[in-house]
């Protein structure tokens, strides 16, 4: 009888996914591996106090770890607890992100194999202060040294890692998405939106996502179209206050929406998806836009240019964003071609099945080396 293969998935908030790309990756991968005969443990961060406990979710074992508050420090405590618990159990580790990669030293000391998804280059993000940047920079190195295998979600991230470790230690596996059947447009009416009469931005409201540039550019336009932003914006945050102040009457702040039955039609029926991310690798939100057959206007950088086909449109400043938006509002045929090309790019490169198979192959290799 074949011995059961065991994998522990750490580094996300847990399953089912609700907030981030890592959570959705953990969700899809854990279900896929369970269906392929793996015993899967996913470590889940809960806000509160009490003992750690296990339960089942669609055949996957969730290790639920309560921690006080919801801060960066509580996440570090959660990661340390998950590392200590998982290190006492058999199996291979899959760590999503390197933010606390130093904890992987425990796995090394115990001879436990650890595959690390190295995420984006976190220490380059403008939102972090000097101490946080130093922490991320050091853990970037610790992840490279302590991980048995590294996963890069973008060719440029793979190049970054190859400056630190040998290339054969690195596997390039991007994010994925499912095909999106045409959804009902009914949810749009709740927000007074009409199909094709708005553009949408789905991103954290931080400087490196170009939110201020996008909102400023759009607010300069004379257009009947609206700009829809998902995410929580507060006047008490200095950057977000600037965004709120720059917003014209056609800019709509809908708040943070995680309900897929609402987010999917909001993406699908947008005239344009505007993607302002300037750092990172393959962004999950951008892949979702391709799967929704969205036309995309993206910030001009090496990360976004690799993901998107040649027909996509790019901007690198507020003025360029304004000019390109004005042009695209008068080019319906070009927008239609962008939608078709983006969907073809998704079909050829970013479907979950091939991506999950690639993850399983890396994990299987590490199981065989235990």
Coordinates of C-alpha atoms in Angstrom, one line a residue:
X1 CA 0.0 0.0 0.0
X2 CA 1.3 3.5 -0.9
X3 CA 2.2 5.6 2.1
X4 CA 0.0 8.6 2.5
X5 CA 1.6 11.8 1.3
X6 CA 1.3 14.7 3.9
X7 CA 1.6 18.4 3.2
X8 CA 1.3 21.4 5.6
X9 CA 0.3 24.7 4.0
X10 CA 1.4 27.7 6.0
X11 CA 1.7 31.5 5.5
X12 CA -1.9 32.4 4.6
X13 CA -4.8 33.3 6.9
X14 CA -6.3 30.0 6.0
X15 CA -9.2 28.5 4.1
X16 CA -11.7 29.1 2.6
X17 CA -10.1 32.1 0.9
X18 CA -11.5 35.5 1.6
X19 CA -8.8 38.2 1.4
X20 CA -5.7 37.6 -0.6
X21 CA -4.1 35.7 -3.4
X22 CA -2.3 33.4 -1.0
X23 CA -5.6 32.4 0.6
X24 CA -7.1 31.5 -2.7
X25 CA -4.0 29.6 -3.7
X26 CA -4.2 27.7 -0.4
X27 CA -7.9 26.9 -1.1
X28 CA -7.5 25.6 -4.6
X29 CA -4.3 23.7 -3.9
X30 CA -5.5 22.1 -0.7
X31 CA -8.6 20.8 -2.4
X32 CA -6.7 19.6 -5.5
X33 CA -4.1 17.8 -3.4
X34 CA -6.8 16.2 -1.2
X35 CA -8.6 14.9 -4.3
X36 CA -5.2 13.4 -5.4
X37 CA -4.8 11.4 -2.2
X38 CA -2.7 13.8 -0.1
X39 CA -3.4 14.4 3.6
X40 CA -3.5 18.2 3.8
X41 CA -3.2 20.5 6.8
X42 CA -3.8 24.2 6.3
X43 CA -2.9 26.6 9.2
X44 CA -5.6 29.2 9.8
X45 CA -5.2 32.5 11.7
X46 CA -8.2 33.4 13.9
X47 CA -8.6 36.6 15.9
X48 CA -9.2 35.9 19.6
X49 CA -8.0 33.8 22.4
X50 CA -8.1 30.2 23.3
X51 CA -6.5 26.8 22.5
X52 CA -5.5 25.7 19.0
X53 CA -7.9 23.2 17.6
X54 CA -8.5 21.2 14.4
X55 CA -11.5 20.8 12.2
X56 CA -12.3 19.6 8.7
X57 CA -13.2 21.6 5.6
X58 CA -14.1 19.6 2.5
X59 CA -11.7 16.9 3.6
X60 CA -8.8 19.3 4.4
X61 CA -7.7 19.5 8.1
X62 CA -7.6 23.1 9.3
X63 CA -5.3 23.8 12.2
X64 CA -7.0 26.9 13.8
X65 CA -4.7 29.1 15.8
X66 CA -6.3 32.0 17.7
X67 CA -4.1 35.1 18.2
X68 CA -5.0 38.4 19.9
X69 CA -5.8 41.4 17.6
X70 CA -5.1 41.7 13.9
X71 CA -1.8 43.3 13.6
X72 CA 1.6 42.6 12.0
X73 CA 2.9 41.3 15.4
X74 CA -0.1 39.0 15.8
X75 CA 0.7 37.5 12.3
X76 CA 4.3 36.9 13.3
X77 CA 3.0 35.1 16.5
X78 CA 0.7 33.1 14.3
X79 CA 3.5 32.1 11.9
X80 CA 5.7 31.0 14.8
X81 CA 2.9 28.9 16.4
X82 CA 2.2 27.3 13.0
X83 CA 5.9 26.5 12.5
X84 CA 6.2 24.9 15.9
X85 CA 3.1 22.8 15.5
X86 CA 3.8 21.6 12.0
X87 CA 7.5 20.8 12.9
X88 CA 6.2 18.1 15.2
X89 CA 4.3 16.3 12.4
X90 CA 5.3 14.3 9.4
X91 CA 5.2 15.6 5.9
X92 CA 6.5 18.4 3.6
X93 CA 5.9 22.1 4.3
X94 CA 4.7 24.6 1.8
X95 CA 5.2 28.1 3.1
X96 CA 3.4 30.9 1.3
X97 CA 5.5 34.0 1.6
X98 CA 8.9 34.7 3.2
X99 CA 7.8 37.3 5.7
X100 CA 8.9 35.1 8.6
X101 CA 11.3 32.9 6.7
X102 CA 13.7 32.9 9.7
X103 CA 11.4 30.5 11.4
X104 CA 12.3 27.9 8.7
X105 CA 15.5 27.4 10.6
X106 CA 13.5 25.1 12.9
X107 CA 12.7 22.9 9.9
X108 CA 16.3 22.8 8.8
X109 CA 17.5 21.8 12.3
X110 CA 14.9 18.9 12.2
X111 CA 15.6 17.9 8.7
X112 CA 12.1 18.8 7.5
X113 CA 11.8 19.8 3.9
X114 CA 10.2 23.3 3.2
X115 CA 9.1 24.7 -0.1
X116 CA 8.7 28.4 0.0
X117 CA 6.7 30.6 -2.4
X118 CA 8.8 33.7 -2.3
X119 CA 6.0 36.1 -3.3
X120 CA 7.0 39.7 -4.5
X121 CA 9.9 41.8 -3.4
X122 CA 8.1 43.0 -0.2
X123 CA 11.0 45.2 1.0
X124 CA 10.6 47.5 -2.0
X125 CA 7.0 48.5 -1.2
X126 CA 6.6 52.2 -0.3
X127 CA 4.1 51.5 2.5
X128 CA 6.7 50.1 4.8
X129 CA 9.0 52.0 7.2
X130 CA 12.7 51.4 7.5
X131 CA 12.5 48.7 10.2
X132 CA 9.8 46.8 8.3
X133 CA 11.8 47.0 5.1
X134 CA 14.9 45.7 6.9
X135 CA 12.9 42.8 8.4
X136 CA 11.6 41.8 4.9
X137 CA 15.0 42.2 3.3
X138 CA 16.6 39.9 5.8
X139 CA 13.8 37.4 5.5
X140 CA 14.1 37.5 1.8
X141 CA 17.6 36.2 2.2
X142 CA 16.6 33.7 5.0
X143 CA 14.0 32.3 2.7
X144 CA 16.5 31.8 -0.1
X145 CA 19.0 30.0 2.2
X146 CA 16.5 28.0 4.4
X147 CA 14.0 26.8 1.7
X148 CA 14.7 23.5 0.1
X149 CA 12.9 24.6 -3.1
X150 CA 11.7 28.1 -4.0
X151 CA 8.7 29.0 -6.1
X152 CA 8.6 32.3 -8.0
X153 CA 5.3 33.5 -9.4
X154 CA 6.9 35.5 -12.2
X155 CA 10.0 35.3 -14.4
X156 CA 11.4 38.5 -12.9
X157 CA 11.0 37.1 -9.4
X158 CA 12.9 34.0 -10.6
X159 CA 15.7 36.2 -11.9
X160 CA 15.8 38.0 -8.5
X161 CA 16.1 34.8 -6.6
X162 CA 18.7 33.4 -9.1
X163 CA 21.1 36.2 -7.9
X164 CA 21.1 34.5 -4.5
X165 CA 20.7 30.8 -5.1
X166 CA 21.3 28.3 -7.9
X167 CA 18.6 28.3 -10.6
X168 CA 17.8 24.6 -10.2
X169 CA 16.4 25.4 -6.8
X170 CA 13.8 27.7 -8.3
X171 CA 10.5 26.8 -10.0
X172 CA 8.5 29.5 -11.8
X173 CA 4.8 28.9 -11.2
X174 CA 2.4 31.9 -11.7
X175 CA -1.1 32.3 -10.1
X176 CA -4.2 31.0 -11.8
X177 CA -7.9 31.6 -12.1
X178 CA -10.9 29.6 -13.2
X179 CA -12.9 30.4 -16.4
X180 CA -15.6 32.8 -15.5
X181 CA -19.0 32.0 -17.1
X182 CA -21.0 35.1 -18.0
X183 CA -22.6 36.3 -14.6
X184 CA -25.9 38.0 -14.0
X185 CA -25.6 41.8 -14.2
X186 CA -28.2 42.1 -11.4
X187 CA -25.7 43.0 -8.6
X188 CA -24.7 46.1 -10.5
X189 CA -28.0 47.8 -9.9
X190 CA -27.3 47.9 -6.1
X191 CA -24.5 50.3 -6.9
X192 CA -26.3 52.2 -9.6
X193 CA -23.9 50.9 -12.3
X194 CA -24.6 50.0 -15.9
X195 CA -22.6 47.4 -17.9
X196 CA -19.8 49.0 -19.9
X197 CA -20.3 52.4 -18.3
X198 CA -17.7 52.2 -15.6
X199 CA -14.0 51.3 -15.0
X200 CA -12.9 49.4 -12.0
X201 CA -9.9 49.2 -9.6
X202 CA -9.5 46.4 -7.2
X203 CA -6.4 46.9 -5.1
X204 CA -5.2 47.8 -1.6
X205 CA -5.2 51.6 -1.2
X206 CA -1.4 52.0 -0.9
X207 CA 1.0 54.2 -2.8
X208 CA 2.7 51.4 -4.8
X209 CA -0.7 50.6 -6.4
X210 CA -1.0 54.0 -8.1
X211 CA -4.4 54.7 -6.7
X212 CA -3.9 58.5 -6.4
X213 CA -2.6 58.7 -9.9
X214 CA -5.5 56.8 -11.3
X215 CA -8.2 58.7 -9.4
X216 CA -6.5 62.1 -10.2
X217 CA -6.4 61.2 -13.9
X218 CA -10.0 59.9 -14.1
X219 CA -11.3 63.0 -12.2
X220 CA -9.8 65.3 -14.8
X221 CA -11.9 63.7 -17.6
X222 CA -15.2 64.9 -18.9
X223 CA -17.0 61.6 -19.1
X224 CA -20.3 59.9 -18.2
X225 CA -18.4 56.8 -17.2
X226 CA -17.7 56.1 -13.5
X227 CA -14.6 54.9 -11.7
X228 CA -15.4 52.2 -9.2
X229 CA -12.9 51.4 -6.4
X230 CA -13.1 48.4 -4.1
X231 CA -11.3 48.7 -0.7
X232 CA -11.6 50.5 2.5
X233 CA -10.6 54.2 2.3
X234 CA -10.3 56.4 5.5
X235 CA -9.6 60.1 5.8
X236 CA -7.6 59.2 8.9
X237 CA -5.0 57.6 6.7
X238 CA -2.8 60.3 5.0
X239 CA -2.5 58.6 1.7
X240 CA -6.1 57.5 1.5
X241 CA -7.1 61.0 2.5
X242 CA -5.3 62.4 -0.6
X243 CA -7.2 59.9 -2.8
X244 CA -10.5 60.9 -1.3
X245 CA -9.7 64.6 -1.8
X246 CA -8.6 64.0 -5.4
X247 CA -11.8 62.1 -6.3
X248 CA -14.3 63.8 -8.6
X249 CA -18.1 63.2 -8.6
X250 CA -17.7 60.3 -11.0
X251 CA -15.5 58.3 -8.6
X252 CA -17.4 55.7 -6.5
X253 CA -15.9 54.1 -3.4
X254 CA -17.8 50.8 -2.7
X255 CA -15.8 49.7 0.3
X256 CA -14.2 46.2 0.7
X257 CA -16.2 43.5 -1.1
X258 CA -15.1 39.9 -0.9
X259 CA -18.3 38.2 -2.0
X260 CA -17.3 36.5 -5.3
X261 CA -20.9 36.6 -6.5
X262 CA -20.6 40.5 -6.4
X263 CA -17.0 40.9 -7.4
X264 CA -17.2 38.7 -10.5
X265 CA -20.0 40.7 -12.2
X266 CA -18.3 44.0 -11.2
X267 CA -15.2 42.9 -13.0
X268 CA -17.0 41.2 -16.0
X269 CA -19.1 44.2 -16.9
X270 CA -16.5 46.9 -16.5
X271 CA -15.4 48.9 -19.6
X272 CA -11.8 48.7 -18.3
X273 CA -10.0 47.1 -15.4
X274 CA -7.3 49.6 -14.3
X275 CA -4.3 47.9 -12.6
X276 CA -1.8 50.3 -11.0
X277 CA 0.4 47.8 -9.2
X278 CA 4.1 48.8 -9.6
X279 CA 5.9 46.1 -7.6
X280 CA 5.4 42.3 -7.1
X281 CA 5.2 39.4 -9.4
X282 CA 2.1 37.9 -11.0
X283 CA -0.8 39.7 -9.4
X284 CA -3.8 37.5 -8.6
X285 CA -6.3 40.4 -9.3
X286 CA -4.8 40.9 -12.7
X287 CA -5.2 37.2 -13.6
X288 CA -8.8 37.4 -12.4
X289 CA -9.3 40.3 -14.8
X290 CA -8.0 38.3 -17.7
X291 CA -10.3 35.4 -16.8
X292 CA -13.2 37.8 -16.8
X293 CA -12.4 38.9 -20.3
X294 CA -11.6 42.4 -19.1
X295 CA -9.7 45.0 -21.1
X296 CA -6.8 46.2 -19.0
X297 CA -5.0 49.5 -18.6
X298 CA -2.0 48.8 -16.4
X299 CA 1.0 50.5 -14.9
X300 CA 4.0 50.1 -17.2
X301 CA 6.5 47.8 -15.6
X302 CA 8.2 44.5 -16.2
X303 CA 5.8 42.5 -14.1
X304 CA 2.6 43.7 -15.8
X305 CA 4.0 43.6 -19.3
X306 CA 4.9 39.9 -18.9
X307 CA 1.3 39.0 -17.8
X308 CA -0.5 41.0 -20.5
X309 CA -0.5 40.6 -24.3
X310 CA 0.8 43.2 -26.6
X311 CA -2.6 44.8 -27.2
X312 CA -2.8 45.9 -23.5
X313 CA -2.5 49.6 -22.7
X314 CA 0.0 51.0 -20.2
X315 CA 0.7 54.2 -18.2
X316 CA 3.6 55.4 -16.1
X317 CA 2.3 58.8 -14.9
X318 CA -0.9 60.6 -14.0
X319 CA -0.8 62.4 -17.3
X320 CA -0.3 59.2 -19.3
X321 CA -3.1 57.6 -17.5
X322 CA -5.4 60.5 -18.3
X323 CA -4.4 60.6 -22.0
X324 CA -4.8 56.8 -22.4
X325 CA -8.2 56.7 -20.7
X326 CA -9.4 59.5 -22.9
X327 CA -8.2 57.7 -26.0
X328 CA -9.7 54.3 -24.9
X329 CA -13.1 55.9 -24.3
X330 CA -13.2 56.7 -28.0
X331 CA -11.9 53.3 -29.2
X332 CA -14.6 50.7 -28.5
X333 CA -13.1 48.4 -31.2
X334 CA -9.7 48.5 -29.6
X335 CA -11.2 47.7 -26.2
X336 CA -13.0 44.7 -27.7
X337 CA -9.7 43.4 -29.1
X338 CA -8.0 43.9 -25.7
X339 CA -10.8 41.8 -24.1
X340 CA -10.3 39.0 -26.6
X341 CA -6.5 39.0 -26.4
X342 CA -6.5 39.1 -22.6
X343 CA -8.8 36.1 -22.4
X344 CA -6.7 34.1 -24.9
X345 CA -3.6 34.9 -22.8
X346 CA -5.4 33.6 -19.7
X347 CA -6.5 30.4 -21.5
X348 CA -3.0 29.6 -22.6
X349 CA -1.0 30.5 -19.4
X350 CA -3.0 31.0 -16.2
X351 CA -5.6 28.2 -15.7
X352 CA -5.5 26.5 -12.3
X353 CA -5.2 22.9 -13.4
X354 CA -1.7 23.3 -14.9
X355 CA -0.6 25.5 -12.1
X356 CA -1.8 23.1 -9.3
X357 CA -0.1 20.2 -11.2
X358 CA 3.2 22.1 -11.1
X359 CA 2.9 22.7 -7.4
X360 CA 2.2 19.0 -6.8
X361 CA 5.3 18.1 -8.8
X362 CA 7.5 20.3 -6.6
X363 CA 5.9 18.9 -3.4
X364 CA 6.2 15.3 -4.7
X365 CA 9.9 15.8 -5.4
X366 CA 10.4 17.0 -1.8
X367 CA 8.4 14.1 -0.4
X368 CA 10.7 11.7 -2.3
X369 CA 13.8 13.3 -0.7
X370 CA 12.5 13.0 2.9

